[in-house]
Coordinates of C-alpha atoms in Angstrom, one line a residue:
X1 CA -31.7 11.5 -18.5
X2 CA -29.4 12.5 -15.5
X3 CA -28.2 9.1 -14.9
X4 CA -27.6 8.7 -18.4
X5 CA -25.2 12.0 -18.6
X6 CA -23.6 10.8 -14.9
X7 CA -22.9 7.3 -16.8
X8 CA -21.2 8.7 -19.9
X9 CA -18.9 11.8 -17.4
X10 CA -18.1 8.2 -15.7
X11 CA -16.5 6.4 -19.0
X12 CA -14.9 9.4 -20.4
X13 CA -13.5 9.5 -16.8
X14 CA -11.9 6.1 -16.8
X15 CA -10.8 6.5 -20.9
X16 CA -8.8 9.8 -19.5
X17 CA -7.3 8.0 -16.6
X18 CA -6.6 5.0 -19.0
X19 CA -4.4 7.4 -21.5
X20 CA -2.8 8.5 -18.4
X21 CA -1.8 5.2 -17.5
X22 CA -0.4 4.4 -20.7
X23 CA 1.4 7.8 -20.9
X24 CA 3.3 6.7 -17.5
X25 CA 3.9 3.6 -18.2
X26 CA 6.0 4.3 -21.8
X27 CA 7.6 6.8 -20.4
X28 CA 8.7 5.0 -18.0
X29 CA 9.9 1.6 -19.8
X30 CA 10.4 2.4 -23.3
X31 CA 13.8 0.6 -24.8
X32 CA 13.7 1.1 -28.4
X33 CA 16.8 -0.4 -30.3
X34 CA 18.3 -1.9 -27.0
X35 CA 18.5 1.4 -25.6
X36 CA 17.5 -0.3 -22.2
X37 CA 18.8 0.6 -18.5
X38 CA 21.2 -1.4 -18.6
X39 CA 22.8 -0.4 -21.6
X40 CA 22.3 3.4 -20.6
X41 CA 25.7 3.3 -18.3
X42 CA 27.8 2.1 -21.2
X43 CA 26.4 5.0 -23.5
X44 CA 27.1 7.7 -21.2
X45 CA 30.7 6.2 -20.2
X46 CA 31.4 6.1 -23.8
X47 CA 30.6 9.7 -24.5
X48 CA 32.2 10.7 -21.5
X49 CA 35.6 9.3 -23.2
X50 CA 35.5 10.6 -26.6
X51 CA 34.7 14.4 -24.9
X52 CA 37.9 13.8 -22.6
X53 CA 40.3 13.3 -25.4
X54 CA 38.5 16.1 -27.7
X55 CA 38.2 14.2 -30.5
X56 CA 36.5 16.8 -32.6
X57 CA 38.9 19.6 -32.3
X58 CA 40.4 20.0 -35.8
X59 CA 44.2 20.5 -34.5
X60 CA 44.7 17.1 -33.5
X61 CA 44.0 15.6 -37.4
X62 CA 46.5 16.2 -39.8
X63 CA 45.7 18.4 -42.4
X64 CA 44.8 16.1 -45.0
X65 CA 43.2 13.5 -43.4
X66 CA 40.7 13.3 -44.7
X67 CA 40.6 14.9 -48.5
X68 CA 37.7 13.3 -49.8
X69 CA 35.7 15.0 -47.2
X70 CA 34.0 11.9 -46.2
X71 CA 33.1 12.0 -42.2
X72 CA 33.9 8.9 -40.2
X73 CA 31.1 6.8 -38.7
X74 CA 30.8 6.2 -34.8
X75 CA 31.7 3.1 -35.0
X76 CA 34.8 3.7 -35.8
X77 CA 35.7 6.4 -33.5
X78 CA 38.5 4.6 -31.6
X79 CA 40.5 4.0 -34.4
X80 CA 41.7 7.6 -34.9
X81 CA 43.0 7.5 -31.3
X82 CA 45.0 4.9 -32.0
X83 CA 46.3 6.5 -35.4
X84 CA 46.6 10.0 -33.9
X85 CA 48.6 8.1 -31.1
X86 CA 51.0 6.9 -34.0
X87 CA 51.3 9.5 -35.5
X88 CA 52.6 11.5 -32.5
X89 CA 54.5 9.3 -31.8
X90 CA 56.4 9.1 -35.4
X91 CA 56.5 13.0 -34.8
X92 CA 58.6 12.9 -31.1
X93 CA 60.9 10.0 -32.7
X94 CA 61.3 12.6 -35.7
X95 CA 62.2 15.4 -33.8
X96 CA 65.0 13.5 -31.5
X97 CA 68.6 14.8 -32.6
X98 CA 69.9 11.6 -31.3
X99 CA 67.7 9.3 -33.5
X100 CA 68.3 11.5 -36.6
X101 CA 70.9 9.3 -38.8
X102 CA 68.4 6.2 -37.8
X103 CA 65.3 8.7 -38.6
X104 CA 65.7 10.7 -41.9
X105 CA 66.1 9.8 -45.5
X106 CA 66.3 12.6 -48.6
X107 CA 63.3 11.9 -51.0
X108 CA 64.7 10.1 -53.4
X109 CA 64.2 8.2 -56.5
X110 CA 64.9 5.5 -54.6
X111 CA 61.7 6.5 -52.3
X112 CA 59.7 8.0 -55.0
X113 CA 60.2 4.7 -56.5
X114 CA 58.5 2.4 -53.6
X115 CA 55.5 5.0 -54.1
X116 CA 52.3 4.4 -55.8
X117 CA 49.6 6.5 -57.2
X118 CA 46.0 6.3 -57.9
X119 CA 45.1 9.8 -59.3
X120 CA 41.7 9.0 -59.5
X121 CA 40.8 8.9 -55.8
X122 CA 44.2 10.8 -54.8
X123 CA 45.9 8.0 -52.9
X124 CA 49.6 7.7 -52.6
X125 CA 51.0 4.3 -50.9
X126 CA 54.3 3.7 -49.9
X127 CA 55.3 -0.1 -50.6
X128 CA 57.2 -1.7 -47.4
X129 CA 58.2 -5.5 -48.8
X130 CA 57.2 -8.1 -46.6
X131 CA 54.2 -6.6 -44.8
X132 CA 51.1 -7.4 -47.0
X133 CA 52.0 -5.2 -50.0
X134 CA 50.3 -7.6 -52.7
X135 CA 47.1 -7.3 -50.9
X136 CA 47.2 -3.4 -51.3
X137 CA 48.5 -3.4 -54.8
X138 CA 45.5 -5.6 -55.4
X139 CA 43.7 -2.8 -53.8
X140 CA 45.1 0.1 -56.2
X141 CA 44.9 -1.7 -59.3
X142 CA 41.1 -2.0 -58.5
X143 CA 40.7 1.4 -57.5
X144 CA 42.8 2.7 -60.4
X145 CA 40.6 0.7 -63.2
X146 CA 43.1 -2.0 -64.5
X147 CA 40.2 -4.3 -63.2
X148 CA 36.7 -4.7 -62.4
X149 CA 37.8 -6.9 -59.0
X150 CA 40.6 -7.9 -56.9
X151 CA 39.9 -11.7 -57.9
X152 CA 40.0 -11.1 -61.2
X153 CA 43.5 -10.3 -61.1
X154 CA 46.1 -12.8 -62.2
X155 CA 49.2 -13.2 -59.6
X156 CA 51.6 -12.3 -62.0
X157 CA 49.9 -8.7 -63.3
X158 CA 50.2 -7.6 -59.7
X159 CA 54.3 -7.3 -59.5
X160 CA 54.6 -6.5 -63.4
X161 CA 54.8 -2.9 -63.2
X162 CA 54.5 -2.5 -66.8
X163 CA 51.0 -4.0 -66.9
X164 CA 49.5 -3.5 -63.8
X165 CA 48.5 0.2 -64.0
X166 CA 49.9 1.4 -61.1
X167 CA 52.1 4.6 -61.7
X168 CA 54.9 5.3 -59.3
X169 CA 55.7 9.1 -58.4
X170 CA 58.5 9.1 -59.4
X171 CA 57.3 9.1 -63.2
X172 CA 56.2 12.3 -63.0
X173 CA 57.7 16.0 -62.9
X174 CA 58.9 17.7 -59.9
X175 CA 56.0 19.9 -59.8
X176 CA 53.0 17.4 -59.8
X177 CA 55.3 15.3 -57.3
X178 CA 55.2 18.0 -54.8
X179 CA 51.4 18.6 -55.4
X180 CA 50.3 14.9 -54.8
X181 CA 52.9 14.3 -51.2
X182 CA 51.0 17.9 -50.2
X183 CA 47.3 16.9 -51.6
X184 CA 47.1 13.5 -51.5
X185 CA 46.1 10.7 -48.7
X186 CA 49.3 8.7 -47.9
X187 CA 49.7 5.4 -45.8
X188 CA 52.1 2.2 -46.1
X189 CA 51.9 -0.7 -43.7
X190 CA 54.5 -2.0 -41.2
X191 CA 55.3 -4.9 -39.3
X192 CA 58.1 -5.7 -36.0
X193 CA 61.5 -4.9 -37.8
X194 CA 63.0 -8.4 -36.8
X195 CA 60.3 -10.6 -38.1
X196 CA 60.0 -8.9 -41.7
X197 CA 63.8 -9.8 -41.7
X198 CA 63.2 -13.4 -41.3
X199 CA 60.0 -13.5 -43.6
X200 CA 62.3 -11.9 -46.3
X201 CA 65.4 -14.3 -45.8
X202 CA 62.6 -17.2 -46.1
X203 CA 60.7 -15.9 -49.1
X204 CA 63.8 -14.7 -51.2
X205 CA 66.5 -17.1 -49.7
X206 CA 64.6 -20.9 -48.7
X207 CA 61.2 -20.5 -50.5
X208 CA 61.7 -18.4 -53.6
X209 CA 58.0 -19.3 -54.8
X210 CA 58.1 -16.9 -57.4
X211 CA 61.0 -18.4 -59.0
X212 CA 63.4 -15.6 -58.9
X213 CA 66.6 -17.2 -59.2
X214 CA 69.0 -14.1 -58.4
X215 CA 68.3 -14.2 -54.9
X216 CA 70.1 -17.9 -54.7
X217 CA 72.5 -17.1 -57.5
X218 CA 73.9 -14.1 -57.6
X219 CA 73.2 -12.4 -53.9
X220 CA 73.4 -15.1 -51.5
X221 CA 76.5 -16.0 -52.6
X222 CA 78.0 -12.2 -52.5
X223 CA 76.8 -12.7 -49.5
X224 CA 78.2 -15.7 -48.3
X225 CA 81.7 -14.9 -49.6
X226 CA 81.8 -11.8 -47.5
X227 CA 79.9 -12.9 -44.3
X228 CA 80.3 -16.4 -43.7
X229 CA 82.8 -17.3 -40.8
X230 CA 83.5 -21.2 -41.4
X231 CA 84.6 -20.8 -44.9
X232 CA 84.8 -24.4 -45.1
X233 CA 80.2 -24.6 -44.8
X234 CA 78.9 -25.8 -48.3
X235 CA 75.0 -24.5 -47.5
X236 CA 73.1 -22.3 -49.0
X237 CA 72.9 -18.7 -47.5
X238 CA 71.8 -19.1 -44.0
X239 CA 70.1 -16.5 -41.6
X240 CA 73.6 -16.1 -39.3
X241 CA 75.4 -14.6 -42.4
X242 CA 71.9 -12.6 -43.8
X243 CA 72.3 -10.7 -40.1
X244 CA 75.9 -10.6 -40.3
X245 CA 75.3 -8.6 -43.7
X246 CA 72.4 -6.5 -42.8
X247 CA 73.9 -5.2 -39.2
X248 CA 77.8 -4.5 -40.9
X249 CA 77.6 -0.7 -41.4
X250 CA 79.7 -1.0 -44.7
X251 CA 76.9 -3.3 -46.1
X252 CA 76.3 -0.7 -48.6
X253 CA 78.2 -1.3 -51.1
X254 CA 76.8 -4.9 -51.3
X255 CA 73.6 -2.5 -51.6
X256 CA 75.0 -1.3 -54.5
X257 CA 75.9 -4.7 -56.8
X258 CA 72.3 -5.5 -55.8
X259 CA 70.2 -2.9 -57.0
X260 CA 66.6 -2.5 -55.9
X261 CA 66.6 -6.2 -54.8
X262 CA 67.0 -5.0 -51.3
X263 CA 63.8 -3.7 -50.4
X264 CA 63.1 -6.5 -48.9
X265 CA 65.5 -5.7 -46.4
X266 CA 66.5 -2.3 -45.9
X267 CA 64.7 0.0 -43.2
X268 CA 61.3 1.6 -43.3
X269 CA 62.8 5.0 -42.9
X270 CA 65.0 4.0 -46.2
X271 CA 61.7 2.8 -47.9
X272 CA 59.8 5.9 -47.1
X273 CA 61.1 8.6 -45.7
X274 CA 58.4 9.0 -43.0
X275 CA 59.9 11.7 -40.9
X276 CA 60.6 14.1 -44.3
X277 CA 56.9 12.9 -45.7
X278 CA 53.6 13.8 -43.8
X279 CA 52.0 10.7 -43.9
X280 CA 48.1 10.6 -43.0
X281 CA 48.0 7.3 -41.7
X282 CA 50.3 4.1 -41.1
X283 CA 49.3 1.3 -40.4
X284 CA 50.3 -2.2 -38.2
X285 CA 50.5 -5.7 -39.7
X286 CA 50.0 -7.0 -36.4
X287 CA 46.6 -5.1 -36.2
X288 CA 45.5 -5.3 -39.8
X289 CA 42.2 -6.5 -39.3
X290 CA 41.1 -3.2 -37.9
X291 CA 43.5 -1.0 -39.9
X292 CA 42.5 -2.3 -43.4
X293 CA 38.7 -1.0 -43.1
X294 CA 40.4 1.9 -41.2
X295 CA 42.7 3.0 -44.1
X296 CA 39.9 2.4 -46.9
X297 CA 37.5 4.8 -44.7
X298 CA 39.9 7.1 -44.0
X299 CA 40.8 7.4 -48.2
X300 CA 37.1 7.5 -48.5
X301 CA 37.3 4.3 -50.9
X302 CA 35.5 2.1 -48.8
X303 CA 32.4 1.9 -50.4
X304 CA 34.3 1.3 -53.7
X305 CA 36.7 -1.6 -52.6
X306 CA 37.4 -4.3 -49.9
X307 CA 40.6 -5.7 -48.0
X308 CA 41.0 -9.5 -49.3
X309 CA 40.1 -11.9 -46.8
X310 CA 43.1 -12.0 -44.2
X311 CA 43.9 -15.7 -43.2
X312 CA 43.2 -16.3 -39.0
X313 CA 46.4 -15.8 -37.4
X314 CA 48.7 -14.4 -40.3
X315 CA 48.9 -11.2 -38.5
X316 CA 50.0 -12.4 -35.3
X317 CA 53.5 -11.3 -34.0
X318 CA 55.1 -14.8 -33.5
X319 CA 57.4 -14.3 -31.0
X320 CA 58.6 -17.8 -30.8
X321 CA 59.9 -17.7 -34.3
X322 CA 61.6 -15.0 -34.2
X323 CA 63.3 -15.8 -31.2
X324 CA 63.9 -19.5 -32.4
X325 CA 65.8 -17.4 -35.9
X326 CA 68.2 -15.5 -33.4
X327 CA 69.1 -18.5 -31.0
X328 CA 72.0 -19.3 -32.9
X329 CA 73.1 -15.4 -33.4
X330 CA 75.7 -13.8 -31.8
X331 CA 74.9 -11.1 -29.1
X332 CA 77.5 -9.0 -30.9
X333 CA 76.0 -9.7 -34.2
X334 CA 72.2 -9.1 -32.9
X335 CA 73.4 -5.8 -31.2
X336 CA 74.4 -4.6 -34.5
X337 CA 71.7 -5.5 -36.8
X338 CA 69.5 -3.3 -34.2
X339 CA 71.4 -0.7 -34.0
X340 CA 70.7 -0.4 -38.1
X341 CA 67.2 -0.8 -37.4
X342 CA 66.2 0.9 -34.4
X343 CA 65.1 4.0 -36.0
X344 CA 62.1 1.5 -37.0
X345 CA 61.6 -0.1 -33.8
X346 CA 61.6 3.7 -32.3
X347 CA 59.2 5.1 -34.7
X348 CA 56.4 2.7 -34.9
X349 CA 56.6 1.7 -31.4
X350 CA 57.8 -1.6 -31.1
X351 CA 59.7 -2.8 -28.1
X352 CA 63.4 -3.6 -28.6
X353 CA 63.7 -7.6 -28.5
X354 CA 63.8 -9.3 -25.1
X355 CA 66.3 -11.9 -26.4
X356 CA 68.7 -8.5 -26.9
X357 CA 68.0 -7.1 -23.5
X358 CA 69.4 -10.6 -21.6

């Protein structure tokens, strides 16, 4: 009997030493989810960053941000900085005295016109021609119920403003204008000031793919009879007189005779007004693969609606185009078409030209 008790203490001994063991042991190596030693210095350096820019205190967002009251997911917590960043940035280029005339516009019809409204999720997006615009119309027509999808919609719905069931601000009374630009999530996109000018002179002027025959008709040649220095030149409107036209400070009252055809042209600041209207984000062309799921998260529509599938490349600032579209430009004529549009390059941070700086 007393070997048979000193045999039993014995296993229960091992057993407890066993569970020991096996405590240590997964203590010491457990890596759920990846969570391994080697990935613990990347964790910690990451925290480390977001606490040394204070991500979470609440003065750095603007006060709208985010008015669905949806929080943003950690995966995406770089993308404020860079926002935030751009936003600052807009602010400084605001406040400059020198910048002003290149920086303000009155809130217009004219701008209250470019702006778009879905009530339903309380968006408000400024359209800036040449930048992507269809894609977000697409977007709003969706959210705003006209459609069930974005490829459902026919190509010619999307620019009819009188079947596409996208409001524009300026249809409604003072009151509930001032309520939505106070209330309501605002963004527009834009793209380096230069090379929106050469992809409107292509699509309105060489291309014309939606068959709009004023642009060849009736402005090019205003244009051309004003602008063009060998009188004797038979071609169509080329890009030398299109700068010529867009950097002579009376080109307003060509403005005029052409109505709201030039938004394809004119400035951002013209467009939108972006130092008199508080916008919540803005976003890049060139980076539009990580702004578009930006913006829908920040509007809190993400889970409602996608970004069509951007093309590899499209975004791309092509710098050899755009230089290749001034070789034949004047210095003089170059100097002046940026000094119309520099409140743009200022603003939204692009550098000025290095063709302009030789």
């Amino acid at each position: 009997m007393h070997h048979q008790w000193l045999l039993l203490a014995a296993c229960f001994w091992v057993i407890f030493m066993f569970m020991v063991a096996s405590k240590f042991i997964t203590l010491t190596f457990k890596d759920p989810d990846g969570y391994g030693a080697k990935q613990e210095p990347l964790i910690l350096t990451a925290v480390t960053k977001v606490e040394d820019v204070h991500v979470p205190e609440e003065k750095h967002w603007p006060e709208e941000f985010q008015p669905t009251g949806k929080a943003f997911s950690g995966n995406l917590i770089h993308q404020p900085l860079v926002h935030m960043e751009r936003l600052e940035l807009l602010r400084n280029v605001c406040r400059d005295t020198a910048l002003r005339d290149l920086s303000h516009a009155a809130v217009s019809k004219f701008v209250l016109d470019r702006i778009f409204v879905c009530d339903k999720h309380k968006i408000l997006f400024c359209q800036t021609p040449k930048v992507g615009n269809t894609q977000w119309k697409k977007v709003l027509i969706v959210l705003n119920g006209a459609f069930s999808s974005i490829e459902e919609i026919p190509e010619n719905i999307v620019h009819d403003h009188e079947k596409n069931g996208l409001p524009r601000l300026s249809s409604f009374s003072d009151s509930e204008i001032k309520k939505r630009l106070n209330l309501y999530f605002k963004f527009f996109i834009v793209r380096d000031p230069f090379e929106r000018l050469i992809s409107a002179f292509k699509d309105k002027f060489v291309h014309n793919p939606r068959f709009e025959p004023w642009y060849r008709h009736e402005i090019a040649p205003g244009i051309i009879r004003k602008y063009r220095k060998n009188r004797t030149e038979t071609k169509g409107l080329q890009f030398e007189d299109f700068v010529r036209y867009l950097g002579d400070p009376n080109h307003r009252w060509l403005d005029v005779q052409f109505g709201d055809h030039i938004i394809h042209w004119v400035t951002y600041v013209e467009l939108c007004a972006p130092c008199e209207i508080t916008y919540s984000v803005i976003g890049h062309h060139e980076t539009l693969e990580d702004d578009a799921p930006y913006i829908l998260k920040a509007a809190g529509i993400d889970h409602l609606v996608s970004y069509p599938t951007i093309p590899p490349g499209i975004t791309v600032y092509n710098r050899t185009k755009v230089e290749r579209y001034f070789s034949g430009i004047s210095k003089r004529d170059i100097r002046r078409l940026y000094a119309r549009f520099e409140g743009d390059f200022k603003l939204f941070g692009y550098p000025e030209p290095d063709f302009l700086l030789n």
